[in-house]
Amino acid sequence: MSMVKQHSGQAGKSPGALDGLKVLDLTQHISGPYCTKLLADYGADVIKIEKPEVGDIARQMGPFPGNHPHREKSGLFLYLNTNKRGMALNLKIEKGRQLLLHLARWADVVVESFKPGTMERLGLGYSSLEKANKKLVVVSISNFGQSGPYRDSLASEIIEHGMGGSLRATGMPDREPTKYGAHVALQQAGSIAAAAVMTALFARERRGRGEHVDVSIFETQAGSQDRRTTMTLAAQHTGYVFPRRPMQFALATGTFPCADGYIHLSGSAARFPYTVKLIGREELLQHPTFGPMSNRSDPRIVEEFNQTILLPWLMQHTMQEVWHMAQAVGLACGPMYTPKDVMNDKTFRARGVWATVEHPEAGTVVMPGRPFILHRTPWSLRRPAPTLGQHNKEVLTDALRYSSEEVARFRRLGVI
Amino acid sequence: MPPATFALPLRNVRVVELTTVWAGPFTSSLLADWGAEVIRVESTRNLLGGRGPVLAPNAAMVNSLRAGGEFYFAYPNWEAGERPWNRCVVFQVHGKDKRSVTLELTEPEGMSAFEDLLLTCDMLVVNLAPDSLDALGLTYERLRRVKPDLIMVRIAAFGHTGKAKQARGLGAEAEAHAGFTALRGHSEVDLLFKDNVAFADAAGSMSAALGAISALVQRAQDGKGQLIDISLSDAVVSLLAPALLDAAMNNRAQTPLGNAHSAMAPHGCYPCKGDDRWLFIAVRNDGDWRNLCEAIGHPAWTRAQALQSAFGRLRNRQTIDEHLADWTRSHDAHALMSLLQGCGVPAGVLMNERDVVESPHIAERGFFLPLRHRETGSHLYPGTFWKSTPPVTRIVRAPCELGEDNDWVYKNLLGALESTYAGLLRRKLVGTTPQS
């Protein structure tokens, strides 16, 4: 069965998993663009539609090289829009909406992240798009989904993150709960939306038609498969809602200082033999206090071991030393990195985590590349993020077969 | 007329999982949510962590939660029961829509059954420590000789290439390595007090599931499988890109901002009436600010000239936060959320585990699925991440009991003779009860 039309990739390059897939991207900010970035990075032809003159709001968000804001230099935008073609299209005028419907006929997938109801108001709701292209997969990403009492509520990341229930697990109990760093929750929602696109495409082959997928960022948080869903079920099992509480220290488990920074260990009572091997104190397995398994969960004994035996040893070793020695004995361990450490880490470098992008305005930008390795159909960087309206003419002439004169007229009319 | 409902997208896809906590079983649980038939391979000799931290928890462990302990021991009604491995929450949360078969990979009969099982499936999901998997001989290079079009999803904290390819780690170690831990929380002061949130497992399992479908899409075109290498720490790096780009572009090592935002103020978490009740407020622009002032009745402090611009509000965020907290403290969080939303200010309540399940919004959208399990009773389980139109038909199986599908797998799927199967049972190479 043919999922998407194949076209030959560049000579000598492996095909991307999604080569030939055509995506019309009406999203802005973070979640939607991250969704379509994932599709573009694995081979899809993504056409990003932006508002003329203004563009995606992410263009106004940092980091910027040298901290100088510039529409074409936002690190966030450059990261979230790799491998896409860009078109500035005015959806406020009739001709713009007509062109969009043309593109919807060209596309396999439309992803949008407007406020619920906006697409319908523009005459581009699912029923219109479906009429234009029965096989179209339409994915809508919004704060609270396309239905329900909160549908029209306003939000930003911290609100969805906190309402989704995770923030109770962070921060200290005597202070307010805190969010995670960067925009991880919004990007997480984007990767979930990308999975929605892929499953809908997979199903399309069998069904012979597309569907409308409704992704609520709030639900991506409430259902996030970290400790949140587990705690949700645990609270139902026991009828007990966990209070926020001080961090519990287990045996050789948690973050500890070492000679040049901090290190994270998961030693635990059961894995104590690995811990003592790491610190060269295997005789402690026979120790009257630390030897018996039942003692190793006693908070006072945990504290005694962590403070008087483990910590002095850690303080004599660097982060890298501890990590390498832990690898040798099979103990779960990881260095506590700052963003700079991450950029310099040899493991990430050896795995080829970074991509170098040459951008006409922003210059050379180093950024995270592929989130996972598909060995046969790898991630590839084919083009940097588009400048605003960069591919107006290319898209209209190639994808929609308009003449250069017509394109010039669209420009005069303010359509593009 | 379009059909009223569809079958699930991954119907006809069969997945075998060989996993331990967390990212592995969560990857296959996502695939199960999307319609794949997931068969969980387990060992009665060495029951892995996916069915709870211990086989026979004592009373102290079962009650440890109330003493400030971890939630792993949250058994229904505070009773571990006769088969805790079927009841424990860390299993229940990912076990729905899966089948369970037991076999012993260290025995020739077990390995042979495993390979036969692979032949009937499309995909293998594994997250055992890289060295353990290699020791069992379960490498992609070998398994593709068994099944040439196999899609194998291999998950590890630091991936399967590079300097740390044999390193062990859980989500927490991957989060530390990727810079996630250092960037969350109030400030460096509490670096030592960051509880394990297992976020890398959520990020890694979504990467893994996405990679898995991409490989299925590709295989549908050319008939070939492939190896998918998932590193939890790579997955987190991708989600932290803006902070890492700041290091790359400006050589700046960001530190935790707490709830502050680089461009919005006020932006934070404010105390409300009641125990551990909080409201989040995010003022995105001048319009939101004017709406907020209106909502709280224009008290004198809001009229300061400095606060009328985003720049001024960012410079004075602490003062604003103190005033706002004084106002929110005496109000009910839900009432404030309604008030502020009504005035056009983004605001939302902090939800605890009960609030999330009972949220009228989530209930109306039907995110949680009611399920009845023979050993734990009826509860609401997290459902699919999105809603489809036309809708899909879904009949959900309760989380599988250990070895529940042994008969079906050995007899129907693998076509074992009655006498062979009886021999495996007699020799305890197949069973429904842990042996240690």
PDB file of C-alpha atoms in Angstrom, chain A residues 1 3-4 6 16-17 34 38 63-67 75-76 79 144-151 153-154 156 158-159 162-163 165 167-169 172 175-181 183-184 187-188 191-192 194-196 198-199 202-203 206-207 209 211-214 216 218-220 222-227 229-242 244-245 247-249 255 262 264-266 323 327 330 332-337 339-340 342-343 345-348 350-351 353 365-368 370-377, chain B residues 2 6-11 22 26 29-30 34 65-66 68-71 74-78 87 89 92-93 158-161 163-164 167-170 172-173 176-183 185-186 190-192 194-199 202 206-207 210-211 213 217-218 220-222 224-231 233-234 237-242 244-246 248-252 259 267 269 276 278 280 282 337 341 344 346-354 357 361-362 364-365 367 379-380 382 385-390 392:
ATOM      1  CA  MET A   1       0.000   0.000   0.000  1.00  0.00           C
ATOM      2  CA  MET A   3       1.030   5.753   2.254  1.00  0.00           C
ATOM      3  CA  VAL A   4       2.231   8.885   0.566  1.00  0.00           C
ATOM      4  CA  GLN A   6       7.257   8.808  -3.055  1.00  0.00           C
ATOM      5  CA  GLY A  16      13.064  10.332   5.073  1.00  0.00           C
ATOM      6  CA  ALA A  17      10.281   8.264   6.585  1.00  0.00           C
ATOM      7  CA  TYR A  34       6.735  21.752  16.903  1.00  0.00           C
ATOM      8  CA  LEU A  38       8.677  16.855  13.517  1.00  0.00           C
ATOM      9  CA  PRO A  63      16.673  33.777  22.478  1.00  0.00           C
ATOM     10  CA  PHE A  64      18.174  36.131  19.896  1.00  0.00           C
ATOM     11  CA  PRO A  65      21.853  36.202  18.921  1.00  0.00           C
ATOM     12  CA  GLY A  66      23.471  38.967  20.966  1.00  0.00           C
ATOM     13  CA  ASN A  67      20.067  39.554  22.604  1.00  0.00           C
ATOM     14  CA  GLY A  75      16.265  31.036  18.097  1.00  0.00           C
ATOM     15  CA  LEU A  76      12.878  29.647  19.108  1.00  0.00           C
ATOM     16  CA  TYR A  79      14.319  25.783  15.840  1.00  0.00           C
ATOM     17  CA  PHE A 144      -8.612  23.178  26.070  1.00  0.00           C
ATOM     18  CA  GLY A 145      -9.910  21.427  22.955  1.00  0.00           C
ATOM     19  CA  GLN A 146     -12.765  22.153  20.557  1.00  0.00           C
ATOM     20  CA  SER A 147     -15.499  21.311  23.101  1.00  0.00           C
ATOM     21  CA  GLY A 148     -16.242  21.420  26.809  1.00  0.00           C
ATOM     22  CA  PRO A 149     -16.882  24.213  29.328  1.00  0.00           C
ATOM     23  CA  TYR A 150     -13.306  25.589  29.143  1.00  0.00           C
ATOM     24  CA  ARG A 151     -13.245  25.622  25.335  1.00  0.00           C
ATOM     25  CA  SER A 153     -10.915  29.984  28.229  1.00  0.00           C
ATOM     26  CA  LEU A 154      -7.629  31.822  27.923  1.00  0.00           C
ATOM     27  CA  SER A 156      -0.670  30.117  28.623  1.00  0.00           C
ATOM     28  CA  ILE A 158       1.926  27.707  33.076  1.00  0.00           C
ATOM     29  CA  ILE A 159      -1.861  27.525  33.336  1.00  0.00           C
ATOM     30  CA  GLY A 162      -0.668  23.576  36.451  1.00  0.00           C
ATOM     31  CA  MET A 163      -4.231  22.605  35.647  1.00  0.00           C
ATOM     32  CA  GLY A 165      -1.859  18.384  37.650  1.00  0.00           C
ATOM     33  CA  LEU A 167       3.003  21.109  39.305  1.00  0.00           C
ATOM     34  CA  ARG A 168       2.057  19.542  42.591  1.00  0.00           C
ATOM     35  CA  ALA A 169       5.057  17.331  42.124  1.00  0.00           C
ATOM     36  CA  MET A 172       9.107  22.844  47.827  1.00  0.00           C
ATOM     37  CA  ARG A 175       6.575  27.542  48.697  1.00  0.00           C
ATOM     38  CA  GLU A 176       4.360  27.787  45.650  1.00  0.00           C
ATOM     39  CA  PRO A 177       4.520  24.993  43.059  1.00  0.00           C
ATOM     40  CA  THR A 178       6.746  25.759  40.081  1.00  0.00           C
ATOM     41  CA  LYS A 179       6.675  24.964  36.390  1.00  0.00           C
ATOM     42  CA  TYR A 180       9.282  23.151  34.338  1.00  0.00           C
ATOM     43  CA  GLY A 181      11.876  25.091  32.344  1.00  0.00           C
ATOM     44  CA  HIS A 183       8.348  25.549  27.094  1.00  0.00           C
ATOM     45  CA  VAL A 184       8.507  21.790  27.576  1.00  0.00           C
ATOM     46  CA  GLN A 187       6.418  21.185  22.918  1.00  0.00           C
ATOM     47  CA  GLN A 188       5.219  17.957  24.507  1.00  0.00           C
ATOM     48  CA  SER A 191       4.864  15.848  19.708  1.00  0.00           C
ATOM     49  CA  ILE A 192       1.532  14.320  20.715  1.00  0.00           C
ATOM     50  CA  ALA A 194       2.496  14.780  15.467  1.00  0.00           C
ATOM     51  CA  ALA A 195       1.637  11.271  16.641  1.00  0.00           C
ATOM     52  CA  ALA A 196      -2.026  12.066  15.984  1.00  0.00           C
ATOM     53  CA  MET A 198       0.778   9.859  11.873  1.00  0.00           C
ATOM     54  CA  THR A 199      -1.891   7.531  13.238  1.00  0.00           C
ATOM     55  CA  PHE A 202      -1.833   5.217   8.821  1.00  0.00           C
ATOM     56  CA  ALA A 203      -5.577   4.692   9.267  1.00  0.00           C
ATOM     57  CA  ARG A 206      -7.527   1.459   5.253  1.00  0.00           C
ATOM     58  CA  ARG A 207     -10.434   3.871   5.613  1.00  0.00           C
ATOM     59  CA  ARG A 209     -10.688   9.026   4.045  1.00  0.00           C
ATOM     60  CA  GLU A 211     -10.537  12.730   9.837  1.00  0.00           C
ATOM     61  CA  HIS A 212     -10.562  15.698  12.176  1.00  0.00           C
ATOM     62  CA  VAL A 213      -8.332  15.336  15.224  1.00  0.00           C
ATOM     63  CA  ASP A 214      -8.880  17.545  18.270  1.00  0.00           C
ATOM     64  CA  SER A 216      -6.278  19.720  23.860  1.00  0.00           C
ATOM     65  CA  PHE A 218      -4.667  20.650  28.824  1.00  0.00           C
ATOM     66  CA  GLU A 219      -5.350  16.926  28.271  1.00  0.00           C
ATOM     67  CA  THR A 220      -1.800  16.320  27.078  1.00  0.00           C
ATOM     68  CA  ALA A 222      -3.504  15.696  32.533  1.00  0.00           C
ATOM     69  CA  GLY A 223      -2.596  12.499  30.670  1.00  0.00           C
ATOM     70  CA  SER A 224       1.167  12.928  30.555  1.00  0.00           C
ATOM     71  CA  GLN A 225       2.680   9.539  31.189  1.00  0.00           C
ATOM     72  CA  ASP A 226       5.144  10.652  33.795  1.00  0.00           C
ATOM     73  CA  ARG A 227       4.141  10.377  37.417  1.00  0.00           C
ATOM     74  CA  THR A 229      -1.252   9.536  35.444  1.00  0.00           C
ATOM     75  CA  THR A 230       0.144   7.143  38.024  1.00  0.00           C
ATOM     76  CA  MET A 231      -0.756   9.510  40.831  1.00  0.00           C
ATOM     77  CA  THR A 232      -4.212  10.045  39.376  1.00  0.00           C
ATOM     78  CA  LEU A 233      -4.887   6.327  39.534  1.00  0.00           C
ATOM     79  CA  ALA A 234      -3.144   5.980  42.903  1.00  0.00           C
ATOM     80  CA  ALA A 235      -5.454   8.616  44.370  1.00  0.00           C
ATOM     81  CA  GLN A 236      -8.457   6.620  43.139  1.00  0.00           C
ATOM     82  CA  HIS A 237      -7.049   3.355  44.497  1.00  0.00           C
ATOM     83  CA  THR A 238      -6.509   4.741  47.971  1.00  0.00           C
ATOM     84  CA  GLY A 239      -8.909   7.658  48.188  1.00  0.00           C
ATOM     85  CA  TYR A 240      -5.883   9.604  49.359  1.00  0.00           C
ATOM     86  CA  VAL A 241      -4.794  12.821  47.689  1.00  0.00           C
ATOM     87  CA  PHE A 242      -1.097  13.260  48.189  1.00  0.00           C
ATOM     88  CA  ARG A 244       2.897  18.183  48.681  1.00  0.00           C
ATOM     89  CA  ARG A 245       5.704  17.026  50.876  1.00  0.00           C
ATOM     90  CA  MET A 247      11.666  15.474  49.054  1.00  0.00           C
ATOM     91  CA  GLN A 248      12.179  11.948  50.356  1.00  0.00           C
ATOM     92  CA  PHE A 249      15.748  10.778  50.354  1.00  0.00           C
ATOM     93  CA  THR A 255      20.957  14.649  43.616  1.00  0.00           C
ATOM     94  CA  TYR A 262      26.197  17.675  41.161  1.00  0.00           C
ATOM     95  CA  HIS A 264      22.123  12.154  40.189  1.00  0.00           C
ATOM     96  CA  LEU A 265      22.140   8.572  41.475  1.00  0.00           C
ATOM     97  CA  SER A 266      19.433   5.908  41.703  1.00  0.00           C
ATOM     98  CA  TRP A 323      29.451   8.866  35.930  1.00  0.00           C
ATOM     99  CA  GLN A 327      28.706   2.926  34.241  1.00  0.00           C
ATOM    100  CA  GLY A 330      26.085  -0.831  36.319  1.00  0.00           C
ATOM    101  CA  ALA A 332      22.028   4.227  37.292  1.00  0.00           C
ATOM    102  CA  CYS A 333      23.703   7.612  37.351  1.00  0.00           C
ATOM    103  CA  GLY A 334      23.670  10.887  35.438  1.00  0.00           C
ATOM    104  CA  PRO A 335      25.590  14.159  35.655  1.00  0.00           C
ATOM    105  CA  MET A 336      23.606  17.278  36.585  1.00  0.00           C
ATOM    106  CA  TYR A 337      24.215  19.527  33.615  1.00  0.00           C
ATOM    107  CA  PRO A 339      22.656  24.128  29.435  1.00  0.00           C
ATOM    108  CA  LYS A 340      26.318  24.913  28.683  1.00  0.00           C
ATOM    109  CA  VAL A 342      24.785  19.902  27.693  1.00  0.00           C
ATOM    110  CA  MET A 343      26.219  21.681  24.662  1.00  0.00           C
ATOM    111  CA  ASP A 345      28.896  16.898  26.506  1.00  0.00           C
ATOM    112  CA  LYS A 346      30.789  14.204  24.613  1.00  0.00           C
ATOM    113  CA  THR A 347      27.895  11.746  24.693  1.00  0.00           C
ATOM    114  CA  PHE A 348      25.550  14.092  22.885  1.00  0.00           C
ATOM    115  CA  ALA A 350      29.154  11.423  19.667  1.00  0.00           C
ATOM    116  CA  ARG A 351      25.478  10.641  19.076  1.00  0.00           C
ATOM    117  CA  VAL A 353      22.525  15.314  18.634  1.00  0.00           C
ATOM    118  CA  VAL A 365      23.008  28.429  14.430  1.00  0.00           C
ATOM    119  CA  VAL A 366      23.679  25.245  16.414  1.00  0.00           C
ATOM    120  CA  MET A 367      20.509  23.564  17.677  1.00  0.00           C
ATOM    121  CA  PRO A 368      19.195  20.156  18.758  1.00  0.00           C
ATOM    122  CA  ARG A 370      16.792  14.682  15.777  1.00  0.00           C
ATOM    123  CA  PRO A 371      14.813  13.655  18.850  1.00  0.00           C
ATOM    124  CA  PHE A 372      15.214   9.969  17.964  1.00  0.00           C
ATOM    125  CA  ILE A 373      17.191   7.860  15.515  1.00  0.00           C
ATOM    126  CA  LEU A 374      15.356   6.046  12.737  1.00  0.00           C
ATOM    127  CA  HIS A 375      18.242   4.043  11.374  1.00  0.00           C
ATOM    128  CA  ARG A 376      17.015   3.463   7.865  1.00  0.00           C
ATOM    129  CA  THR A 377      15.019   6.630   7.231  1.00  0.00           C
TER     130      THR A 377
ATOM    131  CA  PRO B   2     -19.448   9.101   6.320  1.00  0.00           C
ATOM    132  CA  PHE B   6     -14.115   3.961  12.673  1.00  0.00           C
ATOM    133  CA  ALA B   7     -11.952   1.132  13.924  1.00  0.00           C
ATOM    134  CA  LEU B   8      -8.835   2.323  15.784  1.00  0.00           C
ATOM    135  CA  PRO B   9      -5.932   3.470  13.584  1.00  0.00           C
ATOM    136  CA  LEU B  10      -3.420   0.756  14.487  1.00  0.00           C
ATOM    137  CA  ARG B  11      -5.867  -2.125  14.210  1.00  0.00           C
ATOM    138  CA  TRP B  22       8.691   3.458  32.822  1.00  0.00           C
ATOM    139  CA  PHE B  26       4.291   3.593  28.407  1.00  0.00           C
ATOM    140  CA  SER B  29       0.510   1.637  26.142  1.00  0.00           C
ATOM    141  CA  LEU B  30       0.370   4.579  23.706  1.00  0.00           C
ATOM    142  CA  TRP B  34      -4.117   3.823  19.130  1.00  0.00           C
ATOM    143  CA  LEU B  65       2.223   6.533  51.424  1.00  0.00           C
ATOM    144  CA  ARG B  66       0.408   7.995  54.402  1.00  0.00           C
ATOM    145  CA  GLY B  68       5.059  10.583  53.332  1.00  0.00           C
ATOM    146  CA  GLY B  69       6.379   7.746  51.172  1.00  0.00           C
ATOM    147  CA  GLU B  70       6.184   7.123  47.466  1.00  0.00           C
ATOM    148  CA  PHE B  71       3.026   6.343  45.510  1.00  0.00           C
ATOM    149  CA  ALA B  74      -0.709   2.649  46.257  1.00  0.00           C
ATOM    150  CA  TYR B  75      -2.759  -0.549  46.343  1.00  0.00           C
ATOM    151  CA  PRO B  76      -6.570  -0.436  46.165  1.00  0.00           C
ATOM    152  CA  ASN B  77      -8.006   0.077  49.642  1.00  0.00           C
ATOM    153  CA  TRP B  78      -4.491  -0.123  51.129  1.00  0.00           C
ATOM    154  CA  ARG B  87      -2.983  -4.729  41.593  1.00  0.00           C
ATOM    155  CA  VAL B  89      -0.649   1.181  40.474  1.00  0.00           C
ATOM    156  CA  GLN B  92      -2.353  -0.720  36.363  1.00  0.00           C
ATOM    157  CA  VAL B  93      -1.585   2.669  34.842  1.00  0.00           C
ATOM    158  CA  PHE B 158      21.364   7.732  27.088  1.00  0.00           C
ATOM    159  CA  GLY B 159      20.686   5.835  23.843  1.00  0.00           C
ATOM    160  CA  HIS B 160      22.583   3.072  22.098  1.00  0.00           C
ATOM    161  CA  THR B 161      25.487   4.871  20.467  1.00  0.00           C
ATOM    162  CA  LYS B 163      30.143   7.208  24.968  1.00  0.00           C
ATOM    163  CA  ALA B 164      27.357   6.306  27.359  1.00  0.00           C
ATOM    164  CA  ALA B 167      25.327   3.405  30.876  1.00  0.00           C
ATOM    165  CA  ARG B 168      22.354   2.653  33.055  1.00  0.00           C
ATOM    166  CA  GLY B 169      19.904   5.325  33.973  1.00  0.00           C
ATOM    167  CA  LEU B 170      16.291   6.035  34.794  1.00  0.00           C
ATOM    168  CA  ALA B 172      15.744  11.112  36.580  1.00  0.00           C
ATOM    169  CA  GLU B 173      19.306  10.575  35.337  1.00  0.00           C
ATOM    170  CA  ALA B 176      19.809  15.631  34.908  1.00  0.00           C
ATOM    171  CA  HIS B 177      21.991  14.902  31.881  1.00  0.00           C
ATOM    172  CA  ALA B 178      19.752  16.866  29.489  1.00  0.00           C
ATOM    173  CA  GLY B 179      19.713  19.990  31.659  1.00  0.00           C
ATOM    174  CA  PHE B 180      16.031  19.629  32.589  1.00  0.00           C
ATOM    175  CA  THR B 181      16.596  19.316  36.341  1.00  0.00           C
ATOM    176  CA  ALA B 182      18.921  22.305  36.544  1.00  0.00           C
ATOM    177  CA  LEU B 183      16.311  24.449  34.760  1.00  0.00           C
ATOM    178  CA  GLY B 185      12.328  24.857  40.359  1.00  0.00           C
ATOM    179  CA  HIS B 186      12.762  28.093  42.262  1.00  0.00           C
ATOM    180  CA  ASP B 190      16.770  23.677  46.075  1.00  0.00           C
ATOM    181  CA  LEU B 191      18.762  21.729  43.482  1.00  0.00           C
ATOM    182  CA  LEU B 192      19.060  18.956  46.042  1.00  0.00           C
ATOM    183  CA  LYS B 194      13.888  18.179  43.278  1.00  0.00           C
ATOM    184  CA  ASP B 195      11.593  15.241  43.480  1.00  0.00           C
ATOM    185  CA  ASN B 196      11.577  12.658  40.721  1.00  0.00           C
ATOM    186  CA  VAL B 197       8.909  13.662  38.217  1.00  0.00           C
ATOM    187  CA  ALA B 198       9.716  11.036  35.535  1.00  0.00           C
ATOM    188  CA  PHE B 199       9.236  13.615  32.791  1.00  0.00           C
ATOM    189  CA  ALA B 202       6.882  10.771  29.159  1.00  0.00           C
ATOM    190  CA  MET B 206       6.206   9.824  22.997  1.00  0.00           C
ATOM    191  CA  SER B 207       9.387   9.949  20.857  1.00  0.00           C
ATOM    192  CA  LEU B 210       6.193   8.540  17.100  1.00  0.00           C
ATOM    193  CA  GLY B 211       9.260   6.736  15.754  1.00  0.00           C
ATOM    194  CA  ILE B 213       4.476   4.807  13.626  1.00  0.00           C
ATOM    195  CA  VAL B 217       4.400   4.086   7.573  1.00  0.00           C
ATOM    196  CA  GLN B 218       7.735   3.435   5.880  1.00  0.00           C
ATOM    197  CA  ALA B 220       3.925  -0.118   4.472  1.00  0.00           C
ATOM    198  CA  GLN B 221       5.687   1.363   1.436  1.00  0.00           C
ATOM    199  CA  ASP B 222       8.753  -0.794   1.053  1.00  0.00           C
ATOM    200  CA  LYS B 224      11.340  -3.186   5.323  1.00  0.00           C
ATOM    201  CA  GLY B 225      11.674  -2.844   9.086  1.00  0.00           C
ATOM    202  CA  GLN B 226      14.275  -0.926  11.049  1.00  0.00           C
ATOM    203  CA  LEU B 227      15.872  -0.192  14.392  1.00  0.00           C
ATOM    204  CA  ILE B 228      14.693   2.860  16.296  1.00  0.00           C
ATOM    205  CA  ASP B 229      17.173   4.138  18.867  1.00  0.00           C
ATOM    206  CA  ILE B 230      15.528   6.123  21.648  1.00  0.00           C
ATOM    207  CA  SER B 231      17.524   8.051  24.214  1.00  0.00           C
ATOM    208  CA  SER B 233      18.001  12.310  27.328  1.00  0.00           C
ATOM    209  CA  ASP B 234      17.901  13.196  23.591  1.00  0.00           C
ATOM    210  CA  VAL B 237      17.063  17.959  24.881  1.00  0.00           C
ATOM    211  CA  SER B 238      14.663  18.419  21.959  1.00  0.00           C
ATOM    212  CA  LEU B 239      12.044  19.841  24.307  1.00  0.00           C
ATOM    213  CA  LEU B 240      14.506  22.198  25.998  1.00  0.00           C
ATOM    214  CA  ALA B 241      15.798  23.674  22.755  1.00  0.00           C
ATOM    215  CA  PRO B 242      15.124  27.376  23.499  1.00  0.00           C
ATOM    216  CA  LEU B 244      20.007  25.351  24.911  1.00  0.00           C
ATOM    217  CA  LEU B 245      19.945  27.776  21.982  1.00  0.00           C
ATOM    218  CA  ASP B 246      20.556  30.590  24.434  1.00  0.00           C
ATOM    219  CA  ALA B 248      24.706  28.188  21.925  1.00  0.00           C
ATOM    220  CA  MET B 249      23.935  31.700  20.685  1.00  0.00           C
ATOM    221  CA  ASN B 250      24.908  33.797  23.665  1.00  0.00           C
ATOM    222  CA  ASN B 251      27.007  31.497  25.812  1.00  0.00           C
ATOM    223  CA  ARG B 252      24.411  32.057  28.538  1.00  0.00           C
ATOM    224  CA  ASN B 259       7.371  30.681  37.680  1.00  0.00           C
ATOM    225  CA  HIS B 267       3.118  35.382  35.603  1.00  0.00           C
ATOM    226  CA  CYS B 269       1.219  30.838  41.028  1.00  0.00           C
ATOM    227  CA  ASP B 276      -2.706  23.867  49.104  1.00  0.00           C
ATOM    228  CA  TRP B 278      -3.394  27.930  44.116  1.00  0.00           C
ATOM    229  CA  PHE B 280      -2.070  30.565  38.044  1.00  0.00           C
ATOM    230  CA  ALA B 282      -0.428  34.901  33.140  1.00  0.00           C
ATOM    231  CA  MET B 337     -10.586  31.603  37.845  1.00  0.00           C
ATOM    232  CA  GLN B 341     -11.529  34.446  32.753  1.00  0.00           C
ATOM    233  CA  GLY B 344     -10.403  38.239  29.774  1.00  0.00           C
ATOM    234  CA  PRO B 346      -5.703  33.949  31.469  1.00  0.00           C
ATOM    235  CA  ALA B 347      -6.080  32.159  34.798  1.00  0.00           C
ATOM    236  CA  GLY B 348      -6.386  28.574  35.951  1.00  0.00           C
ATOM    237  CA  VAL B 349      -6.554  26.620  39.200  1.00  0.00           C
ATOM    238  CA  LEU B 350      -3.918  24.165  40.317  1.00  0.00           C
ATOM    239  CA  MET B 351      -5.540  20.776  40.098  1.00  0.00           C
ATOM    240  CA  ASN B 352      -4.679  17.885  42.348  1.00  0.00           C
ATOM    241  CA  GLU B 353      -5.244  14.266  41.336  1.00  0.00           C
ATOM    242  CA  ARG B 354      -8.856  14.278  42.429  1.00  0.00           C
ATOM    243  CA  VAL B 357     -10.439  13.275  37.457  1.00  0.00           C
ATOM    244  CA  HIS B 361     -14.381  19.893  31.390  1.00  0.00           C
ATOM    245  CA  ILE B 362     -12.388  16.683  31.205  1.00  0.00           C
ATOM    246  CA  GLU B 364     -17.492  16.229  29.261  1.00  0.00           C
ATOM    247  CA  ARG B 365     -14.730  15.451  26.779  1.00  0.00           C
ATOM    248  CA  PHE B 367     -10.681  11.798  28.505  1.00  0.00           C
ATOM    249  CA  HIS B 379     -11.629   3.176  38.274  1.00  0.00           C
ATOM    250  CA  LEU B 380     -11.061   5.883  35.688  1.00  0.00           C
ATOM    251  CA  PRO B 382      -6.294   7.838  31.327  1.00  0.00           C
ATOM    252  CA  PHE B 385      -4.724  11.996  23.911  1.00  0.00           C
ATOM    253  CA  TRP B 386      -7.056  13.277  21.225  1.00  0.00           C
ATOM    254  CA  LYS B 387     -10.644  13.121  19.992  1.00  0.00           C
ATOM    255  CA  SER B 388     -11.434  12.120  16.429  1.00  0.00           C
ATOM    256  CA  THR B 389     -14.307  12.980  14.107  1.00  0.00           C
ATOM    257  CA  PRO B 390     -15.773  10.619  12.973  1.00  0.00           C
ATOM    258  CA  VAL B 392     -13.566   5.578  16.844  1.00  0.00           C
TER     259      VAL B 392
END
